[in-house]
Amino acid sequence: MHVSHHIVLVGPMGAGKTTLGQALAARLGCAFVDVDARIAADHGQSIPALFAAEGEAGFRRRESDTLRAVLAGAPAVVATGGGAVLDAGNRAAMRAAGTVVYLTVDPVIQLARLRGDTGRPLLQTADPAGTLAALQAQREPLYRDTAHLVFTPGTLAPDAAARMLADRLASLESHPA
Ligand code: S3P
């Protein structure tokens, strides 16, 4: 499959956007960009340090700027942060830049992946499971509205999930909805 536009992965923390995104990019022979990693590299600070210094609002501004810059660049598989869909401008930019894929995740798998995580400031609460559920209730409609395609990797290994997603993307391109 020739990649002529971005493939943008959206979905909650712990959905596997980075892992699957890397496997998909390798399979498609294109670049992979993780927006959070780009933000941290551009600012020389970790995501928790940025949250601590500037609050969530400051982080969201940087997230929007970096996302727009990435989307203006060469076609790539782009993994976004779980909250990138909160901003209407981000949602429009993602849809305009290519194909947006919503990666869903079972809450049990999600929690198992994120348990003990210290790199995600929004999860440093007394009840991470409750926090994840509340975020999902708020964001689920935004993920669905933004995405051209919903994909559920379940327990598939990254390479198998990437193969299946590449097939879905190819058929979407040959039979656009
Ligand atoms: C966030 C998700 C994180 C990161 C930041 C905020 C969120 O990215 O952008 O901690 O609001 O859900 P991942 O979805 O890659 O964990």
mmCIF file of C-alpha atoms and ligand atoms in Angstrom:
data_model
loop_
_atom_site.group_PDB
_atom_site.id
_atom_site.type_symbol
_atom_site.label_atom_id
_atom_site.label_comp_id
_atom_site.label_asym_id
_atom_site.label_seq_id
_atom_site.Cartn_x
_atom_site.Cartn_y
_atom_site.Cartn_z
ATOM 1 C CA MET A 1 0.000 0.000 0.000
ATOM 2 C CA HIS A 2 1.455 3.366 -1.023
ATOM 3 C CA VAL A 3 1.147 5.958 1.741
ATOM 4 C CA SER A 4 0.203 9.308 0.209
ATOM 5 C CA HIS A 5 -1.246 10.930 3.302
ATOM 6 C CA HIS A 6 -1.021 10.602 7.061
ATOM 7 C CA ILE A 7 -2.478 7.761 9.046
ATOM 8 C CA VAL A 8 -3.380 9.280 12.393
ATOM 9 C CA LEU A 9 -3.993 7.062 15.411
ATOM 10 C CA VAL A 10 -6.316 8.374 18.112
ATOM 11 C CA GLY A 11 -7.614 6.685 21.251
ATOM 12 C CA PRO A 12 -7.085 6.518 24.974
ATOM 13 C CA MET A 13 -3.899 6.041 26.946
ATOM 14 C CA GLY A 14 -2.880 2.395 26.906
ATOM 15 C CA ALA A 15 -4.610 1.604 23.597
ATOM 16 C CA GLY A 16 -1.233 0.810 22.031
ATOM 17 C CA LYS A 17 -1.052 3.746 19.620
ATOM 18 C CA THR A 18 2.742 3.911 19.791
ATOM 19 C CA THR A 19 3.392 0.160 19.603
ATOM 20 C CA LEU A 20 0.909 -0.494 16.818
ATOM 21 C CA GLY A 21 1.897 2.732 15.052
ATOM 22 C CA GLN A 22 5.530 1.632 14.884
ATOM 23 C CA ALA A 23 4.562 -1.806 13.565
ATOM 24 C CA LEU A 24 2.213 -0.280 10.996
ATOM 25 C CA ALA A 25 4.807 2.206 9.770
ATOM 26 C CA ALA A 26 7.375 -0.588 9.408
ATOM 27 C CA ARG A 27 4.873 -2.616 7.437
ATOM 28 C CA LEU A 28 3.927 0.295 5.160
ATOM 29 C CA GLY A 29 7.532 1.446 4.776
ATOM 30 C CA CYS A 30 6.825 4.966 5.967
ATOM 31 C CA ALA A 31 7.886 7.181 8.840
ATOM 32 C CA PHE A 32 6.417 6.981 12.333
ATOM 33 C CA VAL A 33 5.931 10.039 14.533
ATOM 34 C CA ASP A 34 4.823 9.955 18.161
ATOM 35 C CA VAL A 35 3.454 13.398 18.969
ATOM 36 C CA ASP A 36 4.203 13.153 22.721
ATOM 37 C CA ALA A 37 7.800 12.108 22.010
ATOM 38 C CA ARG A 38 8.122 15.017 19.561
ATOM 39 C CA ILE A 39 6.786 17.492 22.146
ATOM 40 C CA ALA A 40 9.249 16.223 24.760
ATOM 41 C CA ALA A 41 12.163 16.326 22.295
ATOM 42 C CA ASP A 42 11.284 19.806 21.012
ATOM 43 C CA HIS A 43 11.085 21.236 24.520
ATOM 44 C CA GLY A 44 13.807 19.169 26.167
ATOM 45 C CA GLN A 45 11.371 18.209 28.929
ATOM 46 C CA SER A 46 9.335 15.116 29.735
ATOM 47 C CA ILE A 47 5.532 15.265 29.515
ATOM 48 C CA PRO A 48 5.222 15.203 33.351
ATOM 49 C CA ALA A 49 7.732 18.075 33.589
ATOM 50 C CA LEU A 50 5.746 20.100 31.036
ATOM 51 C CA PHE A 51 2.504 19.475 32.938
ATOM 52 C CA ALA A 52 4.199 20.495 36.189
ATOM 53 C CA ALA A 53 5.645 23.668 34.671
ATOM 54 C CA GLU A 54 2.708 24.844 32.569
ATOM 55 C CA GLY A 55 -0.334 22.883 33.677
ATOM 56 C CA GLU A 56 -2.593 20.910 31.372
ATOM 57 C CA ALA A 57 -3.582 24.060 29.440
ATOM 58 C CA GLY A 58 0.055 24.804 28.581
ATOM 59 C CA PHE A 59 0.617 21.199 27.542
ATOM 60 C CA ARG A 60 -2.485 21.307 25.291
ATOM 61 C CA ARG A 61 -1.186 24.413 23.504
ATOM 62 C CA ARG A 62 2.116 22.701 22.820
ATOM 63 C CA GLU A 63 0.319 19.533 21.783
ATOM 64 C CA SER A 64 -1.761 21.463 19.210
ATOM 65 C CA ASP A 65 1.299 23.274 17.834
ATOM 66 C CA THR A 66 3.316 20.075 17.510
ATOM 67 C CA LEU A 67 0.427 18.114 16.022
ATOM 68 C CA ARG A 68 -0.153 20.781 13.357
ATOM 69 C CA ALA A 69 3.571 20.853 12.515
ATOM 70 C CA VAL A 70 3.696 17.060 12.206
ATOM 71 C CA LEU A 71 0.586 17.003 10.017
ATOM 72 C CA ALA A 72 2.122 19.657 7.758
ATOM 73 C CA GLY A 73 5.125 17.370 7.190
ATOM 74 C CA ALA A 74 5.736 14.301 5.046
ATOM 75 C CA PRO A 75 3.149 11.485 5.181
ATOM 76 C CA ALA A 76 3.649 9.314 8.251
ATOM 77 C CA VAL A 77 1.898 7.106 10.730
ATOM 78 C CA VAL A 78 1.189 9.551 13.567
ATOM 79 C CA ALA A 79 0.437 8.452 17.151
ATOM 80 C CA THR A 80 -1.381 11.202 19.043
ATOM 81 C CA GLY A 81 -1.854 11.636 22.787
ATOM 82 C CA GLY A 82 -5.169 10.492 24.232
ATOM 83 C CA GLY A 83 -6.379 14.068 24.729
ATOM 84 C CA ALA A 84 -5.487 15.434 21.288
ATOM 85 C CA VAL A 85 -9.118 15.071 20.182
ATOM 86 C CA LEU A 86 -10.334 17.511 22.854
ATOM 87 C CA ASP A 87 -9.573 20.477 20.597
ATOM 88 C CA ALA A 88 -11.933 20.997 17.652
ATOM 89 C CA GLY A 89 -9.150 22.486 15.554
ATOM 90 C CA ASN A 90 -6.988 19.419 16.159
ATOM 91 C CA ARG A 91 -9.861 17.156 15.153
ATOM 92 C CA ALA A 92 -10.422 19.039 11.898
ATOM 93 C CA ALA A 93 -6.682 19.101 11.127
ATOM 94 C CA MET A 94 -6.379 15.354 11.691
ATOM 95 C CA ARG A 95 -9.302 14.519 9.425
ATOM 96 C CA ALA A 96 -8.053 16.852 6.716
ATOM 97 C CA ALA A 97 -4.534 15.406 6.825
ATOM 98 C CA GLY A 98 -5.395 11.808 6.073
ATOM 99 C CA THR A 99 -7.073 8.757 7.525
ATOM 100 C CA VAL A 100 -7.872 8.815 11.226
ATOM 101 C CA VAL A 101 -8.039 5.490 13.054
ATOM 102 C CA TYR A 102 -9.611 5.138 16.503
ATOM 103 C CA LEU A 103 -7.847 2.361 18.437
ATOM 104 C CA THR A 104 -10.171 0.970 21.052
ATOM 105 C CA VAL A 105 -9.021 -0.964 24.095
ATOM 106 C CA ASP A 106 -10.752 -3.131 26.658
ATOM 107 C CA PRO A 107 -10.625 -1.340 30.051
ATOM 108 C CA VAL A 108 -9.119 -4.417 31.733
ATOM 109 C CA ILE A 109 -6.262 -4.579 29.224
ATOM 110 C CA GLN A 110 -5.851 -0.812 29.417
ATOM 111 C CA LEU A 111 -5.564 -0.801 33.199
ATOM 112 C CA ALA A 112 -3.111 -3.715 33.184
ATOM 113 C CA ARG A 113 -0.880 -1.802 30.757
ATOM 114 C CA LEU A 114 -1.041 1.435 32.717
ATOM 115 C CA ARG A 115 -0.840 0.156 36.285
ATOM 116 C CA GLY A 116 2.014 1.844 38.113
ATOM 117 C CA ASP A 117 2.697 4.198 35.180
ATOM 118 C CA THR A 118 4.362 7.424 36.279
ATOM 119 C CA GLY A 119 4.713 9.071 32.869
ATOM 120 C CA ARG A 120 1.090 10.135 32.487
ATOM 121 C CA PRO A 121 0.223 13.069 34.758
ATOM 122 C CA LEU A 122 -3.566 12.662 34.441
ATOM 123 C CA LEU A 123 -3.315 9.136 35.877
ATOM 124 C CA GLN A 124 -1.574 10.114 39.110
ATOM 125 C CA THR A 125 -4.814 9.873 41.076
ATOM 126 C CA ALA A 126 -6.051 7.685 43.929
ATOM 127 C CA ASP A 127 -8.310 5.819 41.502
ATOM 128 C CA PRO A 128 -6.695 5.394 38.068
ATOM 129 C CA ALA A 129 -9.452 3.022 36.898
ATOM 130 C CA GLY A 130 -12.116 5.604 37.741
ATOM 131 C CA THR A 131 -10.066 8.341 36.093
ATOM 132 C CA LEU A 132 -9.690 6.297 32.905
ATOM 133 C CA ALA A 133 -13.437 5.577 32.852
ATOM 134 C CA ALA A 134 -14.309 9.257 33.299
ATOM 135 C CA LEU A 135 -11.888 10.320 30.552
ATOM 136 C CA GLN A 136 -13.300 7.675 28.239
ATOM 137 C CA ALA A 137 -16.896 8.800 28.886
ATOM 138 C CA GLN A 138 -15.918 12.341 27.920
ATOM 139 C CA ARG A 139 -13.755 11.444 24.927
ATOM 140 C CA GLU A 140 -15.354 8.401 23.325
ATOM 141 C CA PRO A 141 -17.768 10.496 21.185
ATOM 142 C CA LEU A 142 -14.847 12.642 20.047
ATOM 143 C CA TYR A 143 -12.754 9.626 19.044
ATOM 144 C CA ARG A 144 -15.686 8.221 17.082
ATOM 145 C CA ASP A 145 -16.548 11.528 15.402
ATOM 146 C CA THR A 146 -12.955 12.126 14.362
ATOM 147 C CA ALA A 147 -12.142 8.656 13.054
ATOM 148 C CA HIS A 148 -12.695 7.322 9.571
ATOM 149 C CA LEU A 149 -12.105 3.820 10.898
ATOM 150 C CA VAL A 150 -12.474 2.109 14.285
ATOM 151 C CA PHE A 151 -9.988 -0.689 14.974
ATOM 152 C CA THR A 152 -9.853 -3.039 17.961
ATOM 153 C CA PRO A 153 -6.533 -4.896 18.206
ATOM 154 C CA GLY A 154 -7.684 -6.871 21.263
ATOM 155 C CA THR A 155 -4.944 -9.269 22.292
ATOM 156 C CA LEU A 156 -3.320 -9.516 18.849
ATOM 157 C CA ALA A 157 0.458 -9.121 18.773
ATOM 158 C CA PRO A 158 1.558 -5.798 17.232
ATOM 159 C CA ASP A 159 2.682 -7.333 13.911
ATOM 160 C CA ALA A 160 -0.570 -9.237 13.463
ATOM 161 C CA ALA A 161 -2.614 -6.174 14.402
ATOM 162 C CA ALA A 162 -0.588 -4.034 11.981
ATOM 163 C CA ARG A 163 -1.213 -6.540 9.162
ATOM 164 C CA MET A 164 -4.957 -6.501 9.852
ATOM 165 C CA LEU A 165 -5.096 -2.719 10.101
ATOM 166 C CA ALA A 166 -3.092 -2.307 6.877
ATOM 167 C CA ASP A 167 -5.672 -4.524 5.125
ATOM 168 C CA ARG A 168 -8.528 -2.443 6.521
ATOM 169 C CA LEU A 169 -6.847 0.765 5.367
ATOM 170 C CA ALA A 170 -6.221 -0.643 1.894
ATOM 171 C CA SER A 171 -9.867 -1.647 1.513
ATOM 172 C CA LEU A 172 -10.995 1.759 2.802
ATOM 173 C CA GLU A 173 -8.894 3.378 0.073
ATOM 174 C CA SER A 174 -10.281 1.163 -2.671
ATOM 175 C CA HIS A 175 -13.892 1.510 -1.429
ATOM 176 C CA PRO A 176 -14.114 4.894 0.290
ATOM 177 C CA ALA A 177 -17.235 5.243 2.447
HETATM 178 C C1 S3P B 1 -2.900 12.239 27.712
HETATM 179 C C2 S3P B 1 -2.343 11.135 27.097
HETATM 180 C C3 S3P B 1 -0.895 10.951 26.965
HETATM 181 C C4 S3P B 1 -0.184 12.317 26.984
HETATM 182 C C5 S3P B 1 -0.584 13.116 28.181
HETATM 183 C C6 S3P B 1 -2.093 13.361 28.230
HETATM 184 C C7 S3P B 1 -4.378 12.321 27.802
HETATM 185 O O1 S3P B 1 -0.595 10.285 25.742
HETATM 186 O O2 S3P B 1 -0.463 13.047 25.818
HETATM 187 O O3 S3P B 1 -0.159 12.417 29.328
HETATM 188 O O4 S3P B 1 -4.912 13.430 28.007
HETATM 189 O O5 S3P B 1 -5.048 11.270 27.631
HETATM 190 P P1 S3P B 1 -0.897 8.695 25.477
HETATM 191 O O6 S3P B 1 -2.316 8.584 25.012
HETATM 192 O O7 S3P B 1 0.071 8.357 24.397
HETATM 193 O O8 S3P B 1 -0.635 7.984 26.743
#
